[in-house]
JSON list of C-alpha atoms in Angstrom, two decimals:
[
{"chain": "A", "resi": 98, "resn": "UNK", "atom": "CA", "xyz": [-18.85, -3.48, -13.52]},
{"chain": "A", "resi": 99, "resn": "UNK", "atom": "CA", "xyz": [-15.60, -2.24, -12.02]},
{"chain": "A", "resi": 100, "resn": "UNK", "atom": "CA", "xyz": [-12.69, -4.53, -11.27]},
{"chain": "A", "resi": 101, "resn": "UNK", "atom": "CA", "xyz": [-12.37, -5.78, -7.68]},
{"chain": "A", "resi": 102, "resn": "UNK", "atom": "CA", "xyz": [-8.93, -4.12, -7.69]},
{"chain": "A", "resi": 103, "resn": "UNK", "atom": "CA", "xyz": [-10.74, -0.84, -6.99]},
{"chain": "A", "resi": 104, "resn": "UNK", "atom": "CA", "xyz": [-12.26, -2.29, -3.81]},
{"chain": "A", "resi": 105, "resn": "UNK", "atom": "CA", "xyz": [-8.87, -3.70, -2.79]},
{"chain": "A", "resi": 106, "resn": "UNK", "atom": "CA", "xyz": [-7.35, -0.20, -3.08]},
{"chain": "A", "resi": 107, "resn": "UNK", "atom": "CA", "xyz": [-10.17, 1.19, -0.95]},
{"chain": "A", "resi": 108, "resn": "UNK", "atom": "CA", "xyz": [-9.54, -1.47, 1.71]},
{"chain": "A", "resi": 109, "resn": "UNK", "atom": "CA", "xyz": [-5.78, -0.76, 1.81]},
{"chain": "A", "resi": 110, "resn": "UNK", "atom": "CA", "xyz": [-6.39, 2.98, 2.01]},
{"chain": "A", "resi": 111, "resn": "UNK", "atom": "CA", "xyz": [-9.01, 2.70, 4.77]},
{"chain": "A", "resi": 112, "resn": "UNK", "atom": "CA", "xyz": [-6.82, 0.26, 6.72]},
{"chain": "A", "resi": 113, "resn": "UNK", "atom": "CA", "xyz": [-3.80, 2.57, 6.62]},
{"chain": "A", "resi": 114, "resn": "UNK", "atom": "CA", "xyz": [-5.79, 5.75, 7.32]},
{"chain": "A", "resi": 115, "resn": "UNK", "atom": "CA", "xyz": [-7.09, 4.16, 10.54]},
{"chain": "A", "resi": 116, "resn": "UNK", "atom": "CA", "xyz": [-3.53, 3.78, 11.91]},
{"chain": "A", "resi": 117, "resn": "UNK", "atom": "CA", "xyz": [-1.35, 6.01, 14.03]},
{"chain": "A", "resi": 118, "resn": "UNK", "atom": "CA", "xyz": [2.46, 5.74, 14.06]},
{"chain": "A", "resi": 119, "resn": "UNK", "atom": "CA", "xyz": [3.90, 4.04, 17.16]},
{"chain": "A", "resi": 120, "resn": "UNK", "atom": "CA", "xyz": [6.00, 7.03, 18.25]},
{"chain": "A", "resi": 121, "resn": "UNK", "atom": "CA", "xyz": [3.63, 9.84, 17.19]},
{"chain": "A", "resi": 122, "resn": "UNK", "atom": "CA", "xyz": [0.06, 8.94, 18.22]},
{"chain": "A", "resi": 123, "resn": "UNK", "atom": "CA", "xyz": [-1.40, 12.31, 17.17]},
{"chain": "A", "resi": 124, "resn": "UNK", "atom": "CA", "xyz": [-0.46, 11.79, 13.52]},
{"chain": "A", "resi": 125, "resn": "UNK", "atom": "CA", "xyz": [-2.19, 9.69, 10.87]},
{"chain": "A", "resi": 126, "resn": "UNK", "atom": "CA", "xyz": [-1.58, 8.31, 7.39]},
{"chain": "A", "resi": 127, "resn": "UNK", "atom": "CA", "xyz": [-3.43, 10.01, 4.53]},
{"chain": "A", "resi": 128, "resn": "UNK", "atom": "CA", "xyz": [-3.83, 8.97, 0.90]},
{"chain": "A", "resi": 129, "resn": "UNK", "atom": "CA", "xyz": [-2.58, 11.63, -1.52]},
{"chain": "A", "resi": 130, "resn": "UNK", "atom": "CA", "xyz": [-5.23, 11.31, -4.22]},
{"chain": "A", "resi": 131, "resn": "UNK", "atom": "CA", "xyz": [-4.01, 14.44, -6.03]},
{"chain": "A", "resi": 132, "resn": "UNK", "atom": "CA", "xyz": [-0.56, 13.05, -6.78]},
{"chain": "A", "resi": 133, "resn": "UNK", "atom": "CA", "xyz": [0.49, 14.10, -10.26]},
{"chain": "A", "resi": 134, "resn": "UNK", "atom": "CA", "xyz": [2.18, 11.70, -12.66]},
{"chain": "A", "resi": 135, "resn": "UNK", "atom": "CA", "xyz": [5.88, 11.56, -11.91]},
{"chain": "A", "resi": 136, "resn": "UNK", "atom": "CA", "xyz": [5.58, 13.69, -8.78]},
{"chain": "A", "resi": 137, "resn": "UNK", "atom": "CA", "xyz": [6.83, 12.49, -5.43]},
{"chain": "A", "resi": 138, "resn": "UNK", "atom": "CA", "xyz": [4.55, 12.13, -2.47]},
{"chain": "A", "resi": 139, "resn": "UNK", "atom": "CA", "xyz": [5.64, 15.19, -0.54]},
{"chain": "A", "resi": 140, "resn": "UNK", "atom": "CA", "xyz": [3.99, 15.38, 2.84]},
{"chain": "A", "resi": 141, "resn": "UNK", "atom": "CA", "xyz": [4.86, 13.34, 5.90]},
{"chain": "A", "resi": 142, "resn": "UNK", "atom": "CA", "xyz": [2.88, 10.07, 6.13]},
{"chain": "A", "resi": 143, "resn": "UNK", "atom": "CA", "xyz": [1.05, 10.61, 2.88]},
{"chain": "A", "resi": 144, "resn": "UNK", "atom": "CA", "xyz": [0.79, 7.63, 0.56]},
{"chain": "A", "resi": 145, "resn": "UNK", "atom": "CA", "xyz": [-0.14, 7.18, -3.08]},
{"chain": "A", "resi": 146, "resn": "UNK", "atom": "CA", "xyz": [-0.82, 4.19, -5.29]},
{"chain": "A", "resi": 147, "resn": "UNK", "atom": "CA", "xyz": [1.15, 3.67, -8.49]},
{"chain": "A", "resi": 148, "resn": "UNK", "atom": "CA", "xyz": [-0.21, 2.19, -11.71]},
{"chain": "A", "resi": 149, "resn": "UNK", "atom": "CA", "xyz": [-0.82, -1.57, -11.45]},
{"chain": "A", "resi": 150, "resn": "UNK", "atom": "CA", "xyz": [0.60, -4.35, -13.59]},
{"chain": "A", "resi": 151, "resn": "UNK", "atom": "CA", "xyz": [-2.14, -6.63, -14.81]},
{"chain": "A", "resi": 152, "resn": "UNK", "atom": "CA", "xyz": [-4.65, -8.03, -15.03]},
{"chain": "A", "resi": 153, "resn": "UNK", "atom": "CA", "xyz": [-2.67, -11.15, -15.79]},
{"chain": "A", "resi": 154, "resn": "UNK", "atom": "CA", "xyz": [-4.71, -14.35, -16.13]},
{"chain": "A", "resi": 155, "resn": "UNK", "atom": "CA", "xyz": [-3.94, -16.65, -13.24]},
{"chain": "A", "resi": 156, "resn": "UNK", "atom": "CA", "xyz": [-5.69, -19.97, -12.77]},
{"chain": "A", "resi": 157, "resn": "UNK", "atom": "CA", "xyz": [-9.04, -19.78, -14.53]},
{"chain": "A", "resi": 158, "resn": "UNK", "atom": "CA", "xyz": [-10.26, -18.20, -17.72]},
{"chain": "A", "resi": 159, "resn": "UNK", "atom": "CA", "xyz": [-13.83, -18.50, -18.74]},
{"chain": "A", "resi": 160, "resn": "UNK", "atom": "CA", "xyz": [-16.82, -16.80, -20.24]},
{"chain": "A", "resi": 161, "resn": "UNK", "atom": "CA", "xyz": [-18.39, -15.91, -16.90]},
{"chain": "A", "resi": 162, "resn": "UNK", "atom": "CA", "xyz": [-15.29, -15.08, -14.88]},
{"chain": "A", "resi": 163, "resn": "UNK", "atom": "CA", "xyz": [-11.54, -14.75, -14.99]},
{"chain": "A", "resi": 164, "resn": "UNK", "atom": "CA", "xyz": [-9.21, -15.08, -12.04]},
{"chain": "A", "resi": 165, "resn": "UNK", "atom": "CA", "xyz": [-6.68, -12.29, -12.53]},
{"chain": "A", "resi": 166, "resn": "UNK", "atom": "CA", "xyz": [-3.49, -11.37, -10.76]},
{"chain": "A", "resi": 167, "resn": "UNK", "atom": "CA", "xyz": [-2.54, -7.73, -10.21]},
{"chain": "A", "resi": 168, "resn": "UNK", "atom": "CA", "xyz": [0.73, -6.32, -8.92]},
{"chain": "A", "resi": 169, "resn": "UNK", "atom": "CA", "xyz": [0.49, -2.85, -7.44]},
{"chain": "A", "resi": 170, "resn": "UNK", "atom": "CA", "xyz": [2.80, -0.56, -5.47]},
{"chain": "A", "resi": 171, "resn": "UNK", "atom": "CA", "xyz": [2.13, 2.24, -3.02]},
{"chain": "A", "resi": 172, "resn": "UNK", "atom": "CA", "xyz": [4.62, 4.86, -1.87]},
{"chain": "A", "resi": 173, "resn": "UNK", "atom": "CA", "xyz": [4.51, 6.07, 1.73]},
{"chain": "A", "resi": 174, "resn": "UNK", "atom": "CA", "xyz": [6.49, 9.24, 2.49]},
{"chain": "A", "resi": 175, "resn": "UNK", "atom": "CA", "xyz": [8.25, 9.05, 5.86]},
{"chain": "A", "resi": 176, "resn": "UNK", "atom": "CA", "xyz": [10.06, 12.24, 6.80]},
{"chain": "A", "resi": 177, "resn": "UNK", "atom": "CA", "xyz": [13.28, 11.96, 8.78]},
{"chain": "A", "resi": 178, "resn": "UNK", "atom": "CA", "xyz": [13.12, 15.61, 9.90]},
{"chain": "A", "resi": 179, "resn": "UNK", "atom": "CA", "xyz": [14.26, 16.10, 13.49]},
{"chain": "A", "resi": 180, "resn": "UNK", "atom": "CA", "xyz": [15.71, 12.60, 13.78]},
{"chain": "A", "resi": 181, "resn": "UNK", "atom": "CA", "xyz": [19.25, 11.34, 13.71]},
{"chain": "A", "resi": 182, "resn": "UNK", "atom": "CA", "xyz": [20.12, 8.35, 11.52]},
{"chain": "A", "resi": 183, "resn": "UNK", "atom": "CA", "xyz": [19.45, 5.73, 14.18]},
{"chain": "A", "resi": 184, "resn": "UNK", "atom": "CA", "xyz": [16.12, 7.28, 15.20]},
{"chain": "A", "resi": 185, "resn": "UNK", "atom": "CA", "xyz": [15.09, 7.48, 11.52]},
{"chain": "A", "resi": 186, "resn": "UNK", "atom": "CA", "xyz": [15.95, 3.81, 10.94]},
{"chain": "A", "resi": 187, "resn": "UNK", "atom": "CA", "xyz": [14.00, 2.77, 14.06]},
{"chain": "A", "resi": 188, "resn": "UNK", "atom": "CA", "xyz": [10.96, 4.87, 13.04]},
{"chain": "A", "resi": 189, "resn": "UNK", "atom": "CA", "xyz": [11.09, 3.43, 9.50]},
{"chain": "A", "resi": 190, "resn": "UNK", "atom": "CA", "xyz": [11.26, -0.14, 10.80]},
{"chain": "A", "resi": 191, "resn": "UNK", "atom": "CA", "xyz": [8.40, 0.41, 13.25]},
{"chain": "A", "resi": 192, "resn": "UNK", "atom": "CA", "xyz": [6.14, 2.14, 10.75]},
{"chain": "A", "resi": 193, "resn": "UNK", "atom": "CA", "xyz": [6.72, -0.24, 7.85]},
{"chain": "A", "resi": 194, "resn": "UNK", "atom": "CA", "xyz": [6.08, -3.15, 10.20]},
{"chain": "A", "resi": 195, "resn": "UNK", "atom": "CA", "xyz": [2.84, -1.50, 11.39]},
{"chain": "A", "resi": 196, "resn": "UNK", "atom": "CA", "xyz": [1.65, -0.86, 7.83]},
{"chain": "A", "resi": 197, "resn": "UNK", "atom": "CA", "xyz": [2.54, -4.33, 6.60]},
{"chain": "A", "resi": 198, "resn": "UNK", "atom": "CA", "xyz": [0.97, -6.13, 9.58]},
{"chain": "A", "resi": 199, "resn": "UNK", "atom": "CA", "xyz": [-2.23, -4.13, 9.15]},
{"chain": "A", "resi": 200, "resn": "UNK", "atom": "CA", "xyz": [-2.60, -5.63, 5.66]},
{"chain": "A", "resi": 201, "resn": "UNK", "atom": "CA", "xyz": [-1.66, -9.11, 6.91]},
{"chain": "A", "resi": 202, "resn": "UNK", "atom": "CA", "xyz": [-4.45, -8.84, 9.51]},
{"chain": "A", "resi": 203, "resn": "UNK", "atom": "CA", "xyz": [-7.25, -8.17, 7.02]},
{"chain": "A", "resi": 204, "resn": "UNK", "atom": "CA", "xyz": [-9.55, -11.13, 7.60]},
{"chain": "A", "resi": 205, "resn": "UNK", "atom": "CA", "xyz": [-12.31, -10.42, 5.09]},
{"chain": "A", "resi": 206, "resn": "UNK", "atom": "CA", "xyz": [-11.67, -9.17, 1.60]},
{"chain": "A", "resi": 207, "resn": "UNK", "atom": "CA", "xyz": [-14.09, -7.13, -0.50]},
{"chain": "A", "resi": 208, "resn": "UNK", "atom": "CA", "xyz": [-16.31, -9.05, -2.93]},
{"chain": "A", "resi": 209, "resn": "UNK", "atom": "CA", "xyz": [-14.30, -10.39, -5.83]},
{"chain": "A", "resi": 210, "resn": "UNK", "atom": "CA", "xyz": [-10.96, -10.04, -4.04]},
{"chain": "A", "resi": 211, "resn": "UNK", "atom": "CA", "xyz": [-9.66, -13.55, -3.41]},
{"chain": "A", "resi": 212, "resn": "UNK", "atom": "CA", "xyz": [-6.30, -12.64, -1.88]},
{"chain": "A", "resi": 213, "resn": "UNK", "atom": "CA", "xyz": [-4.33, -9.50, -1.03]},
{"chain": "A", "resi": 214, "resn": "UNK", "atom": "CA", "xyz": [-0.71, -9.78, 0.14]},
{"chain": "A", "resi": 215, "resn": "UNK", "atom": "CA", "xyz": [2.27, -7.52, 0.66]},
{"chain": "A", "resi": 216, "resn": "UNK", "atom": "CA", "xyz": [5.05, -9.20, -1.31]},
{"chain": "A", "resi": 217, "resn": "UNK", "atom": "CA", "xyz": [7.80, -6.62, -0.81]},
{"chain": "A", "resi": 218, "resn": "UNK", "atom": "CA", "xyz": [8.65, -3.52, 1.19]},
{"chain": "A", "resi": 219, "resn": "UNK", "atom": "CA", "xyz": [11.71, -1.52, 0.22]},
{"chain": "A", "resi": 220, "resn": "UNK", "atom": "CA", "xyz": [13.24, 1.79, 1.20]},
{"chain": "A", "resi": 221, "resn": "UNK", "atom": "CA", "xyz": [13.79, 4.46, -1.45]},
{"chain": "A", "resi": 222, "resn": "UNK", "atom": "CA", "xyz": [15.96, 7.24, 0.04]},
{"chain": "A", "resi": 223, "resn": "UNK", "atom": "CA", "xyz": [15.23, 10.62, -1.54]},
{"chain": "A", "resi": 224, "resn": "UNK", "atom": "CA", "xyz": [17.40, 13.40, -0.21]},
{"chain": "A", "resi": 225, "resn": "UNK", "atom": "CA", "xyz": [16.99, 13.53, 3.56]},
{"chain": "A", "resi": 226, "resn": "UNK", "atom": "CA", "xyz": [13.76, 11.56, 3.51]},
{"chain": "A", "resi": 227, "resn": "UNK", "atom": "CA", "xyz": [12.69, 8.01, 2.78]},
{"chain": "A", "resi": 228, "resn": "UNK", "atom": "CA", "xyz": [9.83, 6.53, 0.81]},
{"chain": "A", "resi": 229, "resn": "UNK", "atom": "CA", "xyz": [8.60, 3.10, 1.88]},
{"chain": "A", "resi": 230, "resn": "UNK", "atom": "CA", "xyz": [7.53, 1.30, -1.29]},
{"chain": "A", "resi": 231, "resn": "UNK", "atom": "CA", "xyz": [5.00, -1.46, -0.64]},
{"chain": "A", "resi": 232, "resn": "UNK", "atom": "CA", "xyz": [4.31, -3.95, -3.42]},
{"chain": "A", "resi": 233, "resn": "UNK", "atom": "CA", "xyz": [1.04, -5.88, -3.29]},
{"chain": "A", "resi": 234, "resn": "UNK", "atom": "CA", "xyz": [-0.13, -9.00, -5.08]},
{"chain": "A", "resi": 235, "resn": "UNK", "atom": "CA", "xyz": [-3.90, -9.03, -5.53]},
{"chain": "A", "resi": 236, "resn": "UNK", "atom": "CA", "xyz": [-5.88, -11.99, -6.84]},
{"chain": "A", "resi": 237, "resn": "UNK", "atom": "CA", "xyz": [-9.31, -10.99, -8.15]},
{"chain": "A", "resi": 238, "resn": "UNK", "atom": "CA", "xyz": [-12.30, -12.67, -9.70]},
{"chain": "A", "resi": 239, "resn": "UNK", "atom": "CA", "xyz": [-13.21, -10.53, -12.70]},
{"chain": "A", "resi": 240, "resn": "UNK", "atom": "CA", "xyz": [-16.80, -10.80, -13.94]},
{"chain": "A", "resi": 241, "resn": "UNK", "atom": "CA", "xyz": [-19.04, -8.82, -16.30]}
]
């Protein structure tokens, strides 16, 4: 059986891919599944998951199940092309708020996922562009 973390990743990806940026309604977010190790996400509004930390035992260990805690990050490439500094900051704030709130609004988690939260969002400026780094905490019930 696969870990519920896999289903949590699918939920995050599907949630984000259903969104459109507030100031550019014809564009969408797309997961970059071909990202190579060490390579940057390199296309506007693409995102990629990084390797998780965990599973770390949380509250219950047992023969039939373990409650595990995972920490996972995703990078979202947000181009600043064609924007001045103020416009880029406003677009970053609006888009990171949209992405975070979409995760906060998930009302039903996949089977085995007990909780999924964004615990941090930070900006990583790379050249003229910015990567929004989202860090998630995922609580999962691991079974055989």
